[in-house]
Amino acid sequence: MRKFLKWFAIIVLVLVAALFAWGYAPDIPAKELRAKYANAESEFVDLGDGLTVHLRDEGPKDAPALILLHGSNASLHTWQQWVDRLGKDYRIIRYDQPGHGLTGPHPKDDYTAKAFVDVVDQVAKNRGLTKFYLGGNSMGGWVTHEYAKAHPEKLQGIILVDAGGAPDSQPKSLPVGFRIARMPVLNQLARIITPRSMVEKSLRQSVSNAAVVTPTEVDEYWELLRHPGNREATGKRFALYSSRNTQTAVSDATRKVPALIMWGDEDKLIPVDAAKWFQSTYTGNVTHIYNGIGHMPMEESADKSAEDVRNWLKVRTSALAD
């Protein structure tokens, strides 16, 4: 028995050593990440109660304002293609949501729907906005929908890009990183063992246009995930996913919020069928389905998706002016 335990202990130690050699990735100091991923447009805005968000506010300040929310484990960088194409004509505000990017973890570890909605509201107030457009991809789309439920009177319209939040919307397959984040033991190890190859595989599993998964983008996701506290925040967010109450009543005021619904027809994470639920929820919707595109149309089909946003905003702006 002693001999067995001895060999068992040796095998365990070898496996642990191999695991660390394969994927040990310590946190990167926030100062170092800011030096690399912040730029001249970056602001670090104190919203109170210990929360400071990394934010960029670009475009003409007197133009229609659009706040954009990134998805899970992404950052404000995911909207760069739209900013490049729309930023001369529209005011585009994007920020790293709590638990992501250069914002880092929420000081109260609060990753509930209400907490994310409150941050949107605080950012809007900080920017002096009383009426604005709000858009989001994936988790950001879920927050957008939750904000529309809470504050429809503040919205000129919403943009839902492969949005989370539709009830009974089961993924066809989860990227490996998402699967690990849902596993109680492995998600603890993922706080220090996060190989770059896993991040790259997760990104490739999320898109159909693999050309957008560049080495630079993989490094960006991998390194920002290693901002102190972000990996722990990921585990806490995923632990709350099962308690999301997306089937609460939607008011008539929310239903009347103009909605632009955009979806990749090959999205395996949030299947295109989920778009139908949003179509039935928002009565004044315009919907675009992108053939051969996965979970991130704003990157995978940047020209077409940005043009669709531009056209929709033109119609909405004209309607508001009448």
XYZ file of C-alpha atoms in Angstrom:
322
model
C 0.000 0.000 0.000
C 2.819 2.406 0.834
C 4.504 1.629 -2.440
C 1.262 2.319 -4.295
C 0.781 5.644 -2.517
C 4.360 6.592 -3.252
C 3.978 5.958 -6.974
C 0.581 7.640 -6.990
C 2.090 10.749 -5.409
C 4.926 10.750 -7.943
C 2.489 10.473 -10.853
C 0.372 13.320 -9.464
C 3.435 15.528 -9.068
C 4.569 14.769 -12.617
C 1.119 15.575 -13.993
C 0.936 18.840 -12.060
C 4.423 19.803 -13.228
C 3.448 19.014 -16.824
C 0.267 21.061 -16.471
C 2.197 24.073 -15.219
C 4.842 23.695 -17.919
C 2.086 23.565 -20.558
C -0.064 26.475 -19.492
C 1.189 28.470 -16.511
C 0.383 32.093 -17.223
C 0.679 34.504 -14.292
C -1.196 37.781 -14.042
C 0.319 40.692 -15.941
C 0.624 43.910 -13.911
C -2.127 46.409 -14.744
C 0.455 49.136 -15.361
C 2.163 47.018 -17.991
C -1.129 46.241 -19.723
C -2.163 49.896 -19.726
C 1.121 50.835 -21.376
C 0.428 48.341 -24.173
C -3.347 48.490 -24.688
C -4.386 52.029 -23.743
C -3.941 54.794 -26.293
C -4.433 58.545 -26.660
C -8.219 58.065 -26.745
C -8.274 56.017 -23.548
C -9.796 57.451 -20.391
C -9.932 55.830 -16.984
C -13.211 57.076 -15.590
C -14.034 56.919 -11.884
C -17.699 55.919 -11.597
C -17.648 55.848 -7.799
C -17.672 53.055 -5.208
C -14.188 52.021 -6.275
C -15.069 51.277 -9.930
C -12.870 52.816 -12.614
C -13.588 51.846 -16.219
C -11.353 52.014 -19.271
C -13.340 54.019 -21.817
C -12.930 55.584 -25.232
C -15.250 58.364 -26.423
C -14.617 59.047 -30.107
C -16.260 60.932 -32.944
C -18.090 64.289 -33.069
C -19.487 65.125 -29.636
C -22.623 66.680 -31.180
C -23.386 63.618 -33.321
C -25.845 60.846 -32.352
C -24.233 58.841 -29.539
C -23.809 55.070 -29.620
C -22.558 53.116 -26.597
C -21.133 49.697 -27.544
C -20.735 46.742 -25.171
C -18.345 43.877 -25.897
C -18.935 40.195 -25.218
C -17.640 37.781 -22.601
C -13.823 37.740 -22.240
C -13.506 40.380 -24.966
C -12.735 44.094 -24.608
C -13.563 47.431 -26.194
C -11.077 46.558 -28.970
C -13.646 44.246 -30.579
C -15.474 47.342 -31.914
C -12.471 48.901 -33.638
C -13.701 48.003 -37.129
C -16.963 49.865 -36.563
C -15.178 52.837 -35.033
C -12.935 53.041 -38.102
C -15.970 53.044 -40.410
C -18.515 55.050 -38.409
C -16.458 57.221 -36.087
C -16.351 60.278 -38.359
C -20.129 60.611 -38.394
C -21.213 59.251 -35.023
C -20.108 59.586 -31.436
C -19.040 56.097 -30.379
C -18.465 55.318 -26.715
C -17.085 51.921 -25.761
C -15.629 50.631 -22.550
C -14.226 47.505 -20.939
C -17.025 46.037 -18.861
C -16.255 45.021 -15.245
C -14.169 41.856 -15.138
C -12.678 42.599 -18.547
C -9.847 44.415 -20.271
C -8.172 47.299 -18.503
C -11.169 47.902 -16.248
C -10.425 44.790 -14.218
C -12.713 43.151 -11.676
C -15.753 44.787 -10.130
C -14.735 46.107 -6.678
C -17.771 44.369 -5.144
C -17.499 41.235 -7.312
C -20.983 42.047 -8.599
C -21.635 40.466 -12.001
C -25.420 40.461 -11.907
C -27.561 41.925 -14.666
C -28.403 44.896 -12.475
C -24.733 45.661 -11.873
C -23.927 45.686 -15.585
C -27.024 47.800 -16.311
C -26.015 50.277 -13.607
C -22.579 50.675 -15.194
C -24.175 51.547 -18.546
C -26.284 54.153 -16.767
C -23.291 55.577 -14.936
C -21.253 55.809 -18.143
C -24.131 57.566 -19.930
C -24.426 60.080 -17.092
C -20.661 60.607 -17.036
C -20.764 61.397 -20.742
C -23.702 63.787 -20.313
C -26.163 61.609 -22.251
C -29.895 61.543 -21.603
C -30.834 59.797 -24.864
C -28.576 57.454 -26.798
C -28.260 54.296 -28.861
C -26.973 51.173 -27.124
C -25.510 48.101 -28.782
C -23.836 44.908 -27.713
C -22.418 41.618 -28.911
C -23.026 38.319 -27.077
C -22.903 39.109 -23.334
C -22.962 42.782 -24.293
C -26.189 42.115 -26.179
C -27.651 40.529 -23.048
C -26.741 43.687 -21.071
C -28.261 45.816 -23.853
C -31.538 43.888 -23.621
C -31.521 44.141 -19.818
C -30.946 47.896 -20.072
C -33.847 48.212 -22.502
C -36.038 46.457 -19.931
C -34.879 48.770 -17.140
C -34.605 52.127 -18.950
C -36.480 52.118 -22.276
C -37.166 55.853 -21.959
C -33.436 56.636 -22.303
C -32.929 54.733 -25.550
C -33.220 55.978 -29.096
C -32.636 52.414 -30.271
C -30.646 49.255 -29.605
C -28.342 47.063 -31.675
C -28.251 43.359 -30.824
C -25.293 41.539 -32.395
C -25.541 37.758 -31.821
C -26.917 38.746 -28.441
C -27.248 36.651 -25.333
C -30.432 36.692 -23.306
C -32.946 34.754 -25.401
C -34.561 32.024 -23.273
C -33.852 28.392 -24.143
C -31.056 29.388 -26.518
C -28.650 26.465 -26.228
C -25.248 26.612 -27.944
C -24.478 23.998 -30.575
C -20.977 23.849 -29.121
C -19.092 25.843 -26.507
C -15.541 27.093 -27.098
C -13.068 25.231 -24.906
C -12.404 28.288 -22.741
C -16.115 28.665 -21.967
C -16.419 24.984 -21.078
C -13.538 25.233 -18.626
C -15.021 28.374 -17.054
C -18.134 26.335 -16.188
C -16.252 23.466 -14.508
C -15.934 23.997 -10.724
C -12.401 22.587 -10.279
C -10.866 23.473 -13.627
C -12.091 27.047 -13.485
C -10.025 27.504 -10.322
C -6.914 26.210 -12.078
C -7.698 28.505 -15.026
C -6.857 31.460 -12.798
C -3.180 30.611 -13.228
C -3.104 28.031 -16.036
C -4.273 29.677 -19.231
C -2.246 28.601 -22.274
C -2.283 30.916 -25.263
C -3.271 27.956 -27.441
C -6.527 27.580 -25.503
C -7.428 31.225 -26.100
C -6.657 30.871 -29.794
C -8.757 27.709 -30.070
C -11.693 29.386 -28.308
C -11.563 32.310 -30.726
C -11.399 30.030 -33.749
C -14.379 28.064 -32.447
C -16.379 31.309 -32.141
C -16.021 32.543 -35.722
C -16.498 31.277 -39.255
C -14.233 33.851 -40.879
C -10.975 32.568 -39.387
C -9.006 35.406 -41.006
C -9.995 37.688 -38.115
C -8.157 35.464 -35.613
C -4.742 37.047 -36.069
C -1.734 36.512 -33.788
C -2.170 40.100 -32.582
C -5.798 39.499 -31.641
C -4.971 36.249 -29.858
C -2.264 38.016 -27.840
C -4.713 40.789 -26.970
C -7.348 38.385 -25.640
C -4.770 36.264 -23.816
C -2.965 39.144 -22.159
C -6.052 41.170 -21.161
C -7.555 38.030 -19.653
C -4.477 38.015 -17.391
C -5.204 41.479 -15.996
C -5.224 40.974 -12.206
C -8.640 39.681 -11.187
C -10.118 39.117 -14.648
C -9.818 35.339 -14.645
C -11.392 35.102 -11.214
C -14.177 37.403 -12.414
C -14.780 35.102 -15.374
C -15.417 32.177 -13.055
C -17.805 34.219 -10.940
C -19.737 35.450 -13.977
C -20.156 31.957 -15.359
C -21.345 30.747 -11.965
C -24.213 33.246 -12.248
C -25.252 32.339 -15.798
C -27.756 29.710 -14.694
C -29.548 32.289 -12.542
C -30.104 34.802 -15.335
C -33.767 35.655 -15.414
C -34.322 36.508 -19.062
C -37.976 35.539 -19.132
C -39.275 38.306 -16.914
C -42.093 40.340 -18.408
C -41.099 42.839 -21.076
C -43.052 46.082 -20.888
C -44.795 47.711 -23.823
C -42.290 50.566 -23.574
C -39.428 48.111 -24.012
C -41.121 46.347 -26.919
C -41.396 49.673 -28.728
C -37.663 50.428 -28.518
C -36.373 50.363 -32.131
C -34.037 47.413 -32.559
C -31.434 46.464 -35.150
C -30.865 42.708 -34.903
C -27.693 41.327 -36.517
C -26.685 37.656 -36.577
C -24.183 35.307 -38.186
C -26.028 32.305 -39.615
C -23.155 29.997 -38.603
C -22.985 31.132 -34.976
C -22.434 27.993 -32.913
C -22.333 29.792 -29.566
C -25.720 31.550 -29.822
C -27.574 29.955 -32.754
C -29.367 32.172 -35.236
C -32.729 30.848 -34.021
C -32.271 33.126 -30.991
C -32.735 36.096 -33.324
C -36.373 35.065 -33.768
C -37.049 35.578 -30.066
C -35.668 39.111 -30.204
C -37.685 39.760 -33.364
C -40.847 38.756 -31.537
C -39.873 40.880 -28.514
C -39.046 44.155 -30.267
C -41.927 45.122 -32.530
C -40.031 47.758 -34.499
C -37.042 45.675 -35.511
C -34.847 45.500 -38.590
C -32.962 42.199 -38.928
C -29.869 41.239 -40.913
C -28.603 37.657 -41.095
C -25.055 37.244 -42.436
C -24.327 34.160 -44.489
C -21.117 32.298 -43.677
C -20.497 34.361 -40.547
C -20.128 33.203 -36.948
C -20.461 34.899 -33.574
C -18.812 38.270 -34.316
C -20.222 39.938 -37.463
C -18.725 43.305 -36.485
C -15.295 41.758 -37.051
C -16.009 38.918 -39.483
C -18.053 41.087 -41.848
C -16.910 44.559 -40.866
C -17.800 46.452 -44.058
C -21.290 45.018 -44.474
C -22.263 45.136 -40.802
C -21.011 48.723 -40.366
C -22.896 49.815 -43.486
C -26.068 48.210 -42.152
C -25.618 50.129 -38.902
C -25.048 53.365 -40.808
C -28.190 52.892 -42.888
C -30.286 52.061 -39.831
C -28.970 55.060 -37.906
C -29.736 57.335 -40.862
C -33.341 56.165 -40.892
C -33.631 56.461 -37.115
C -32.069 59.948 -37.058
C -34.391 61.086 -39.809
C -37.421 59.687 -37.975
C -36.434 61.460 -34.761
C -35.991 64.743 -36.639
C -39.507 64.616 -38.111
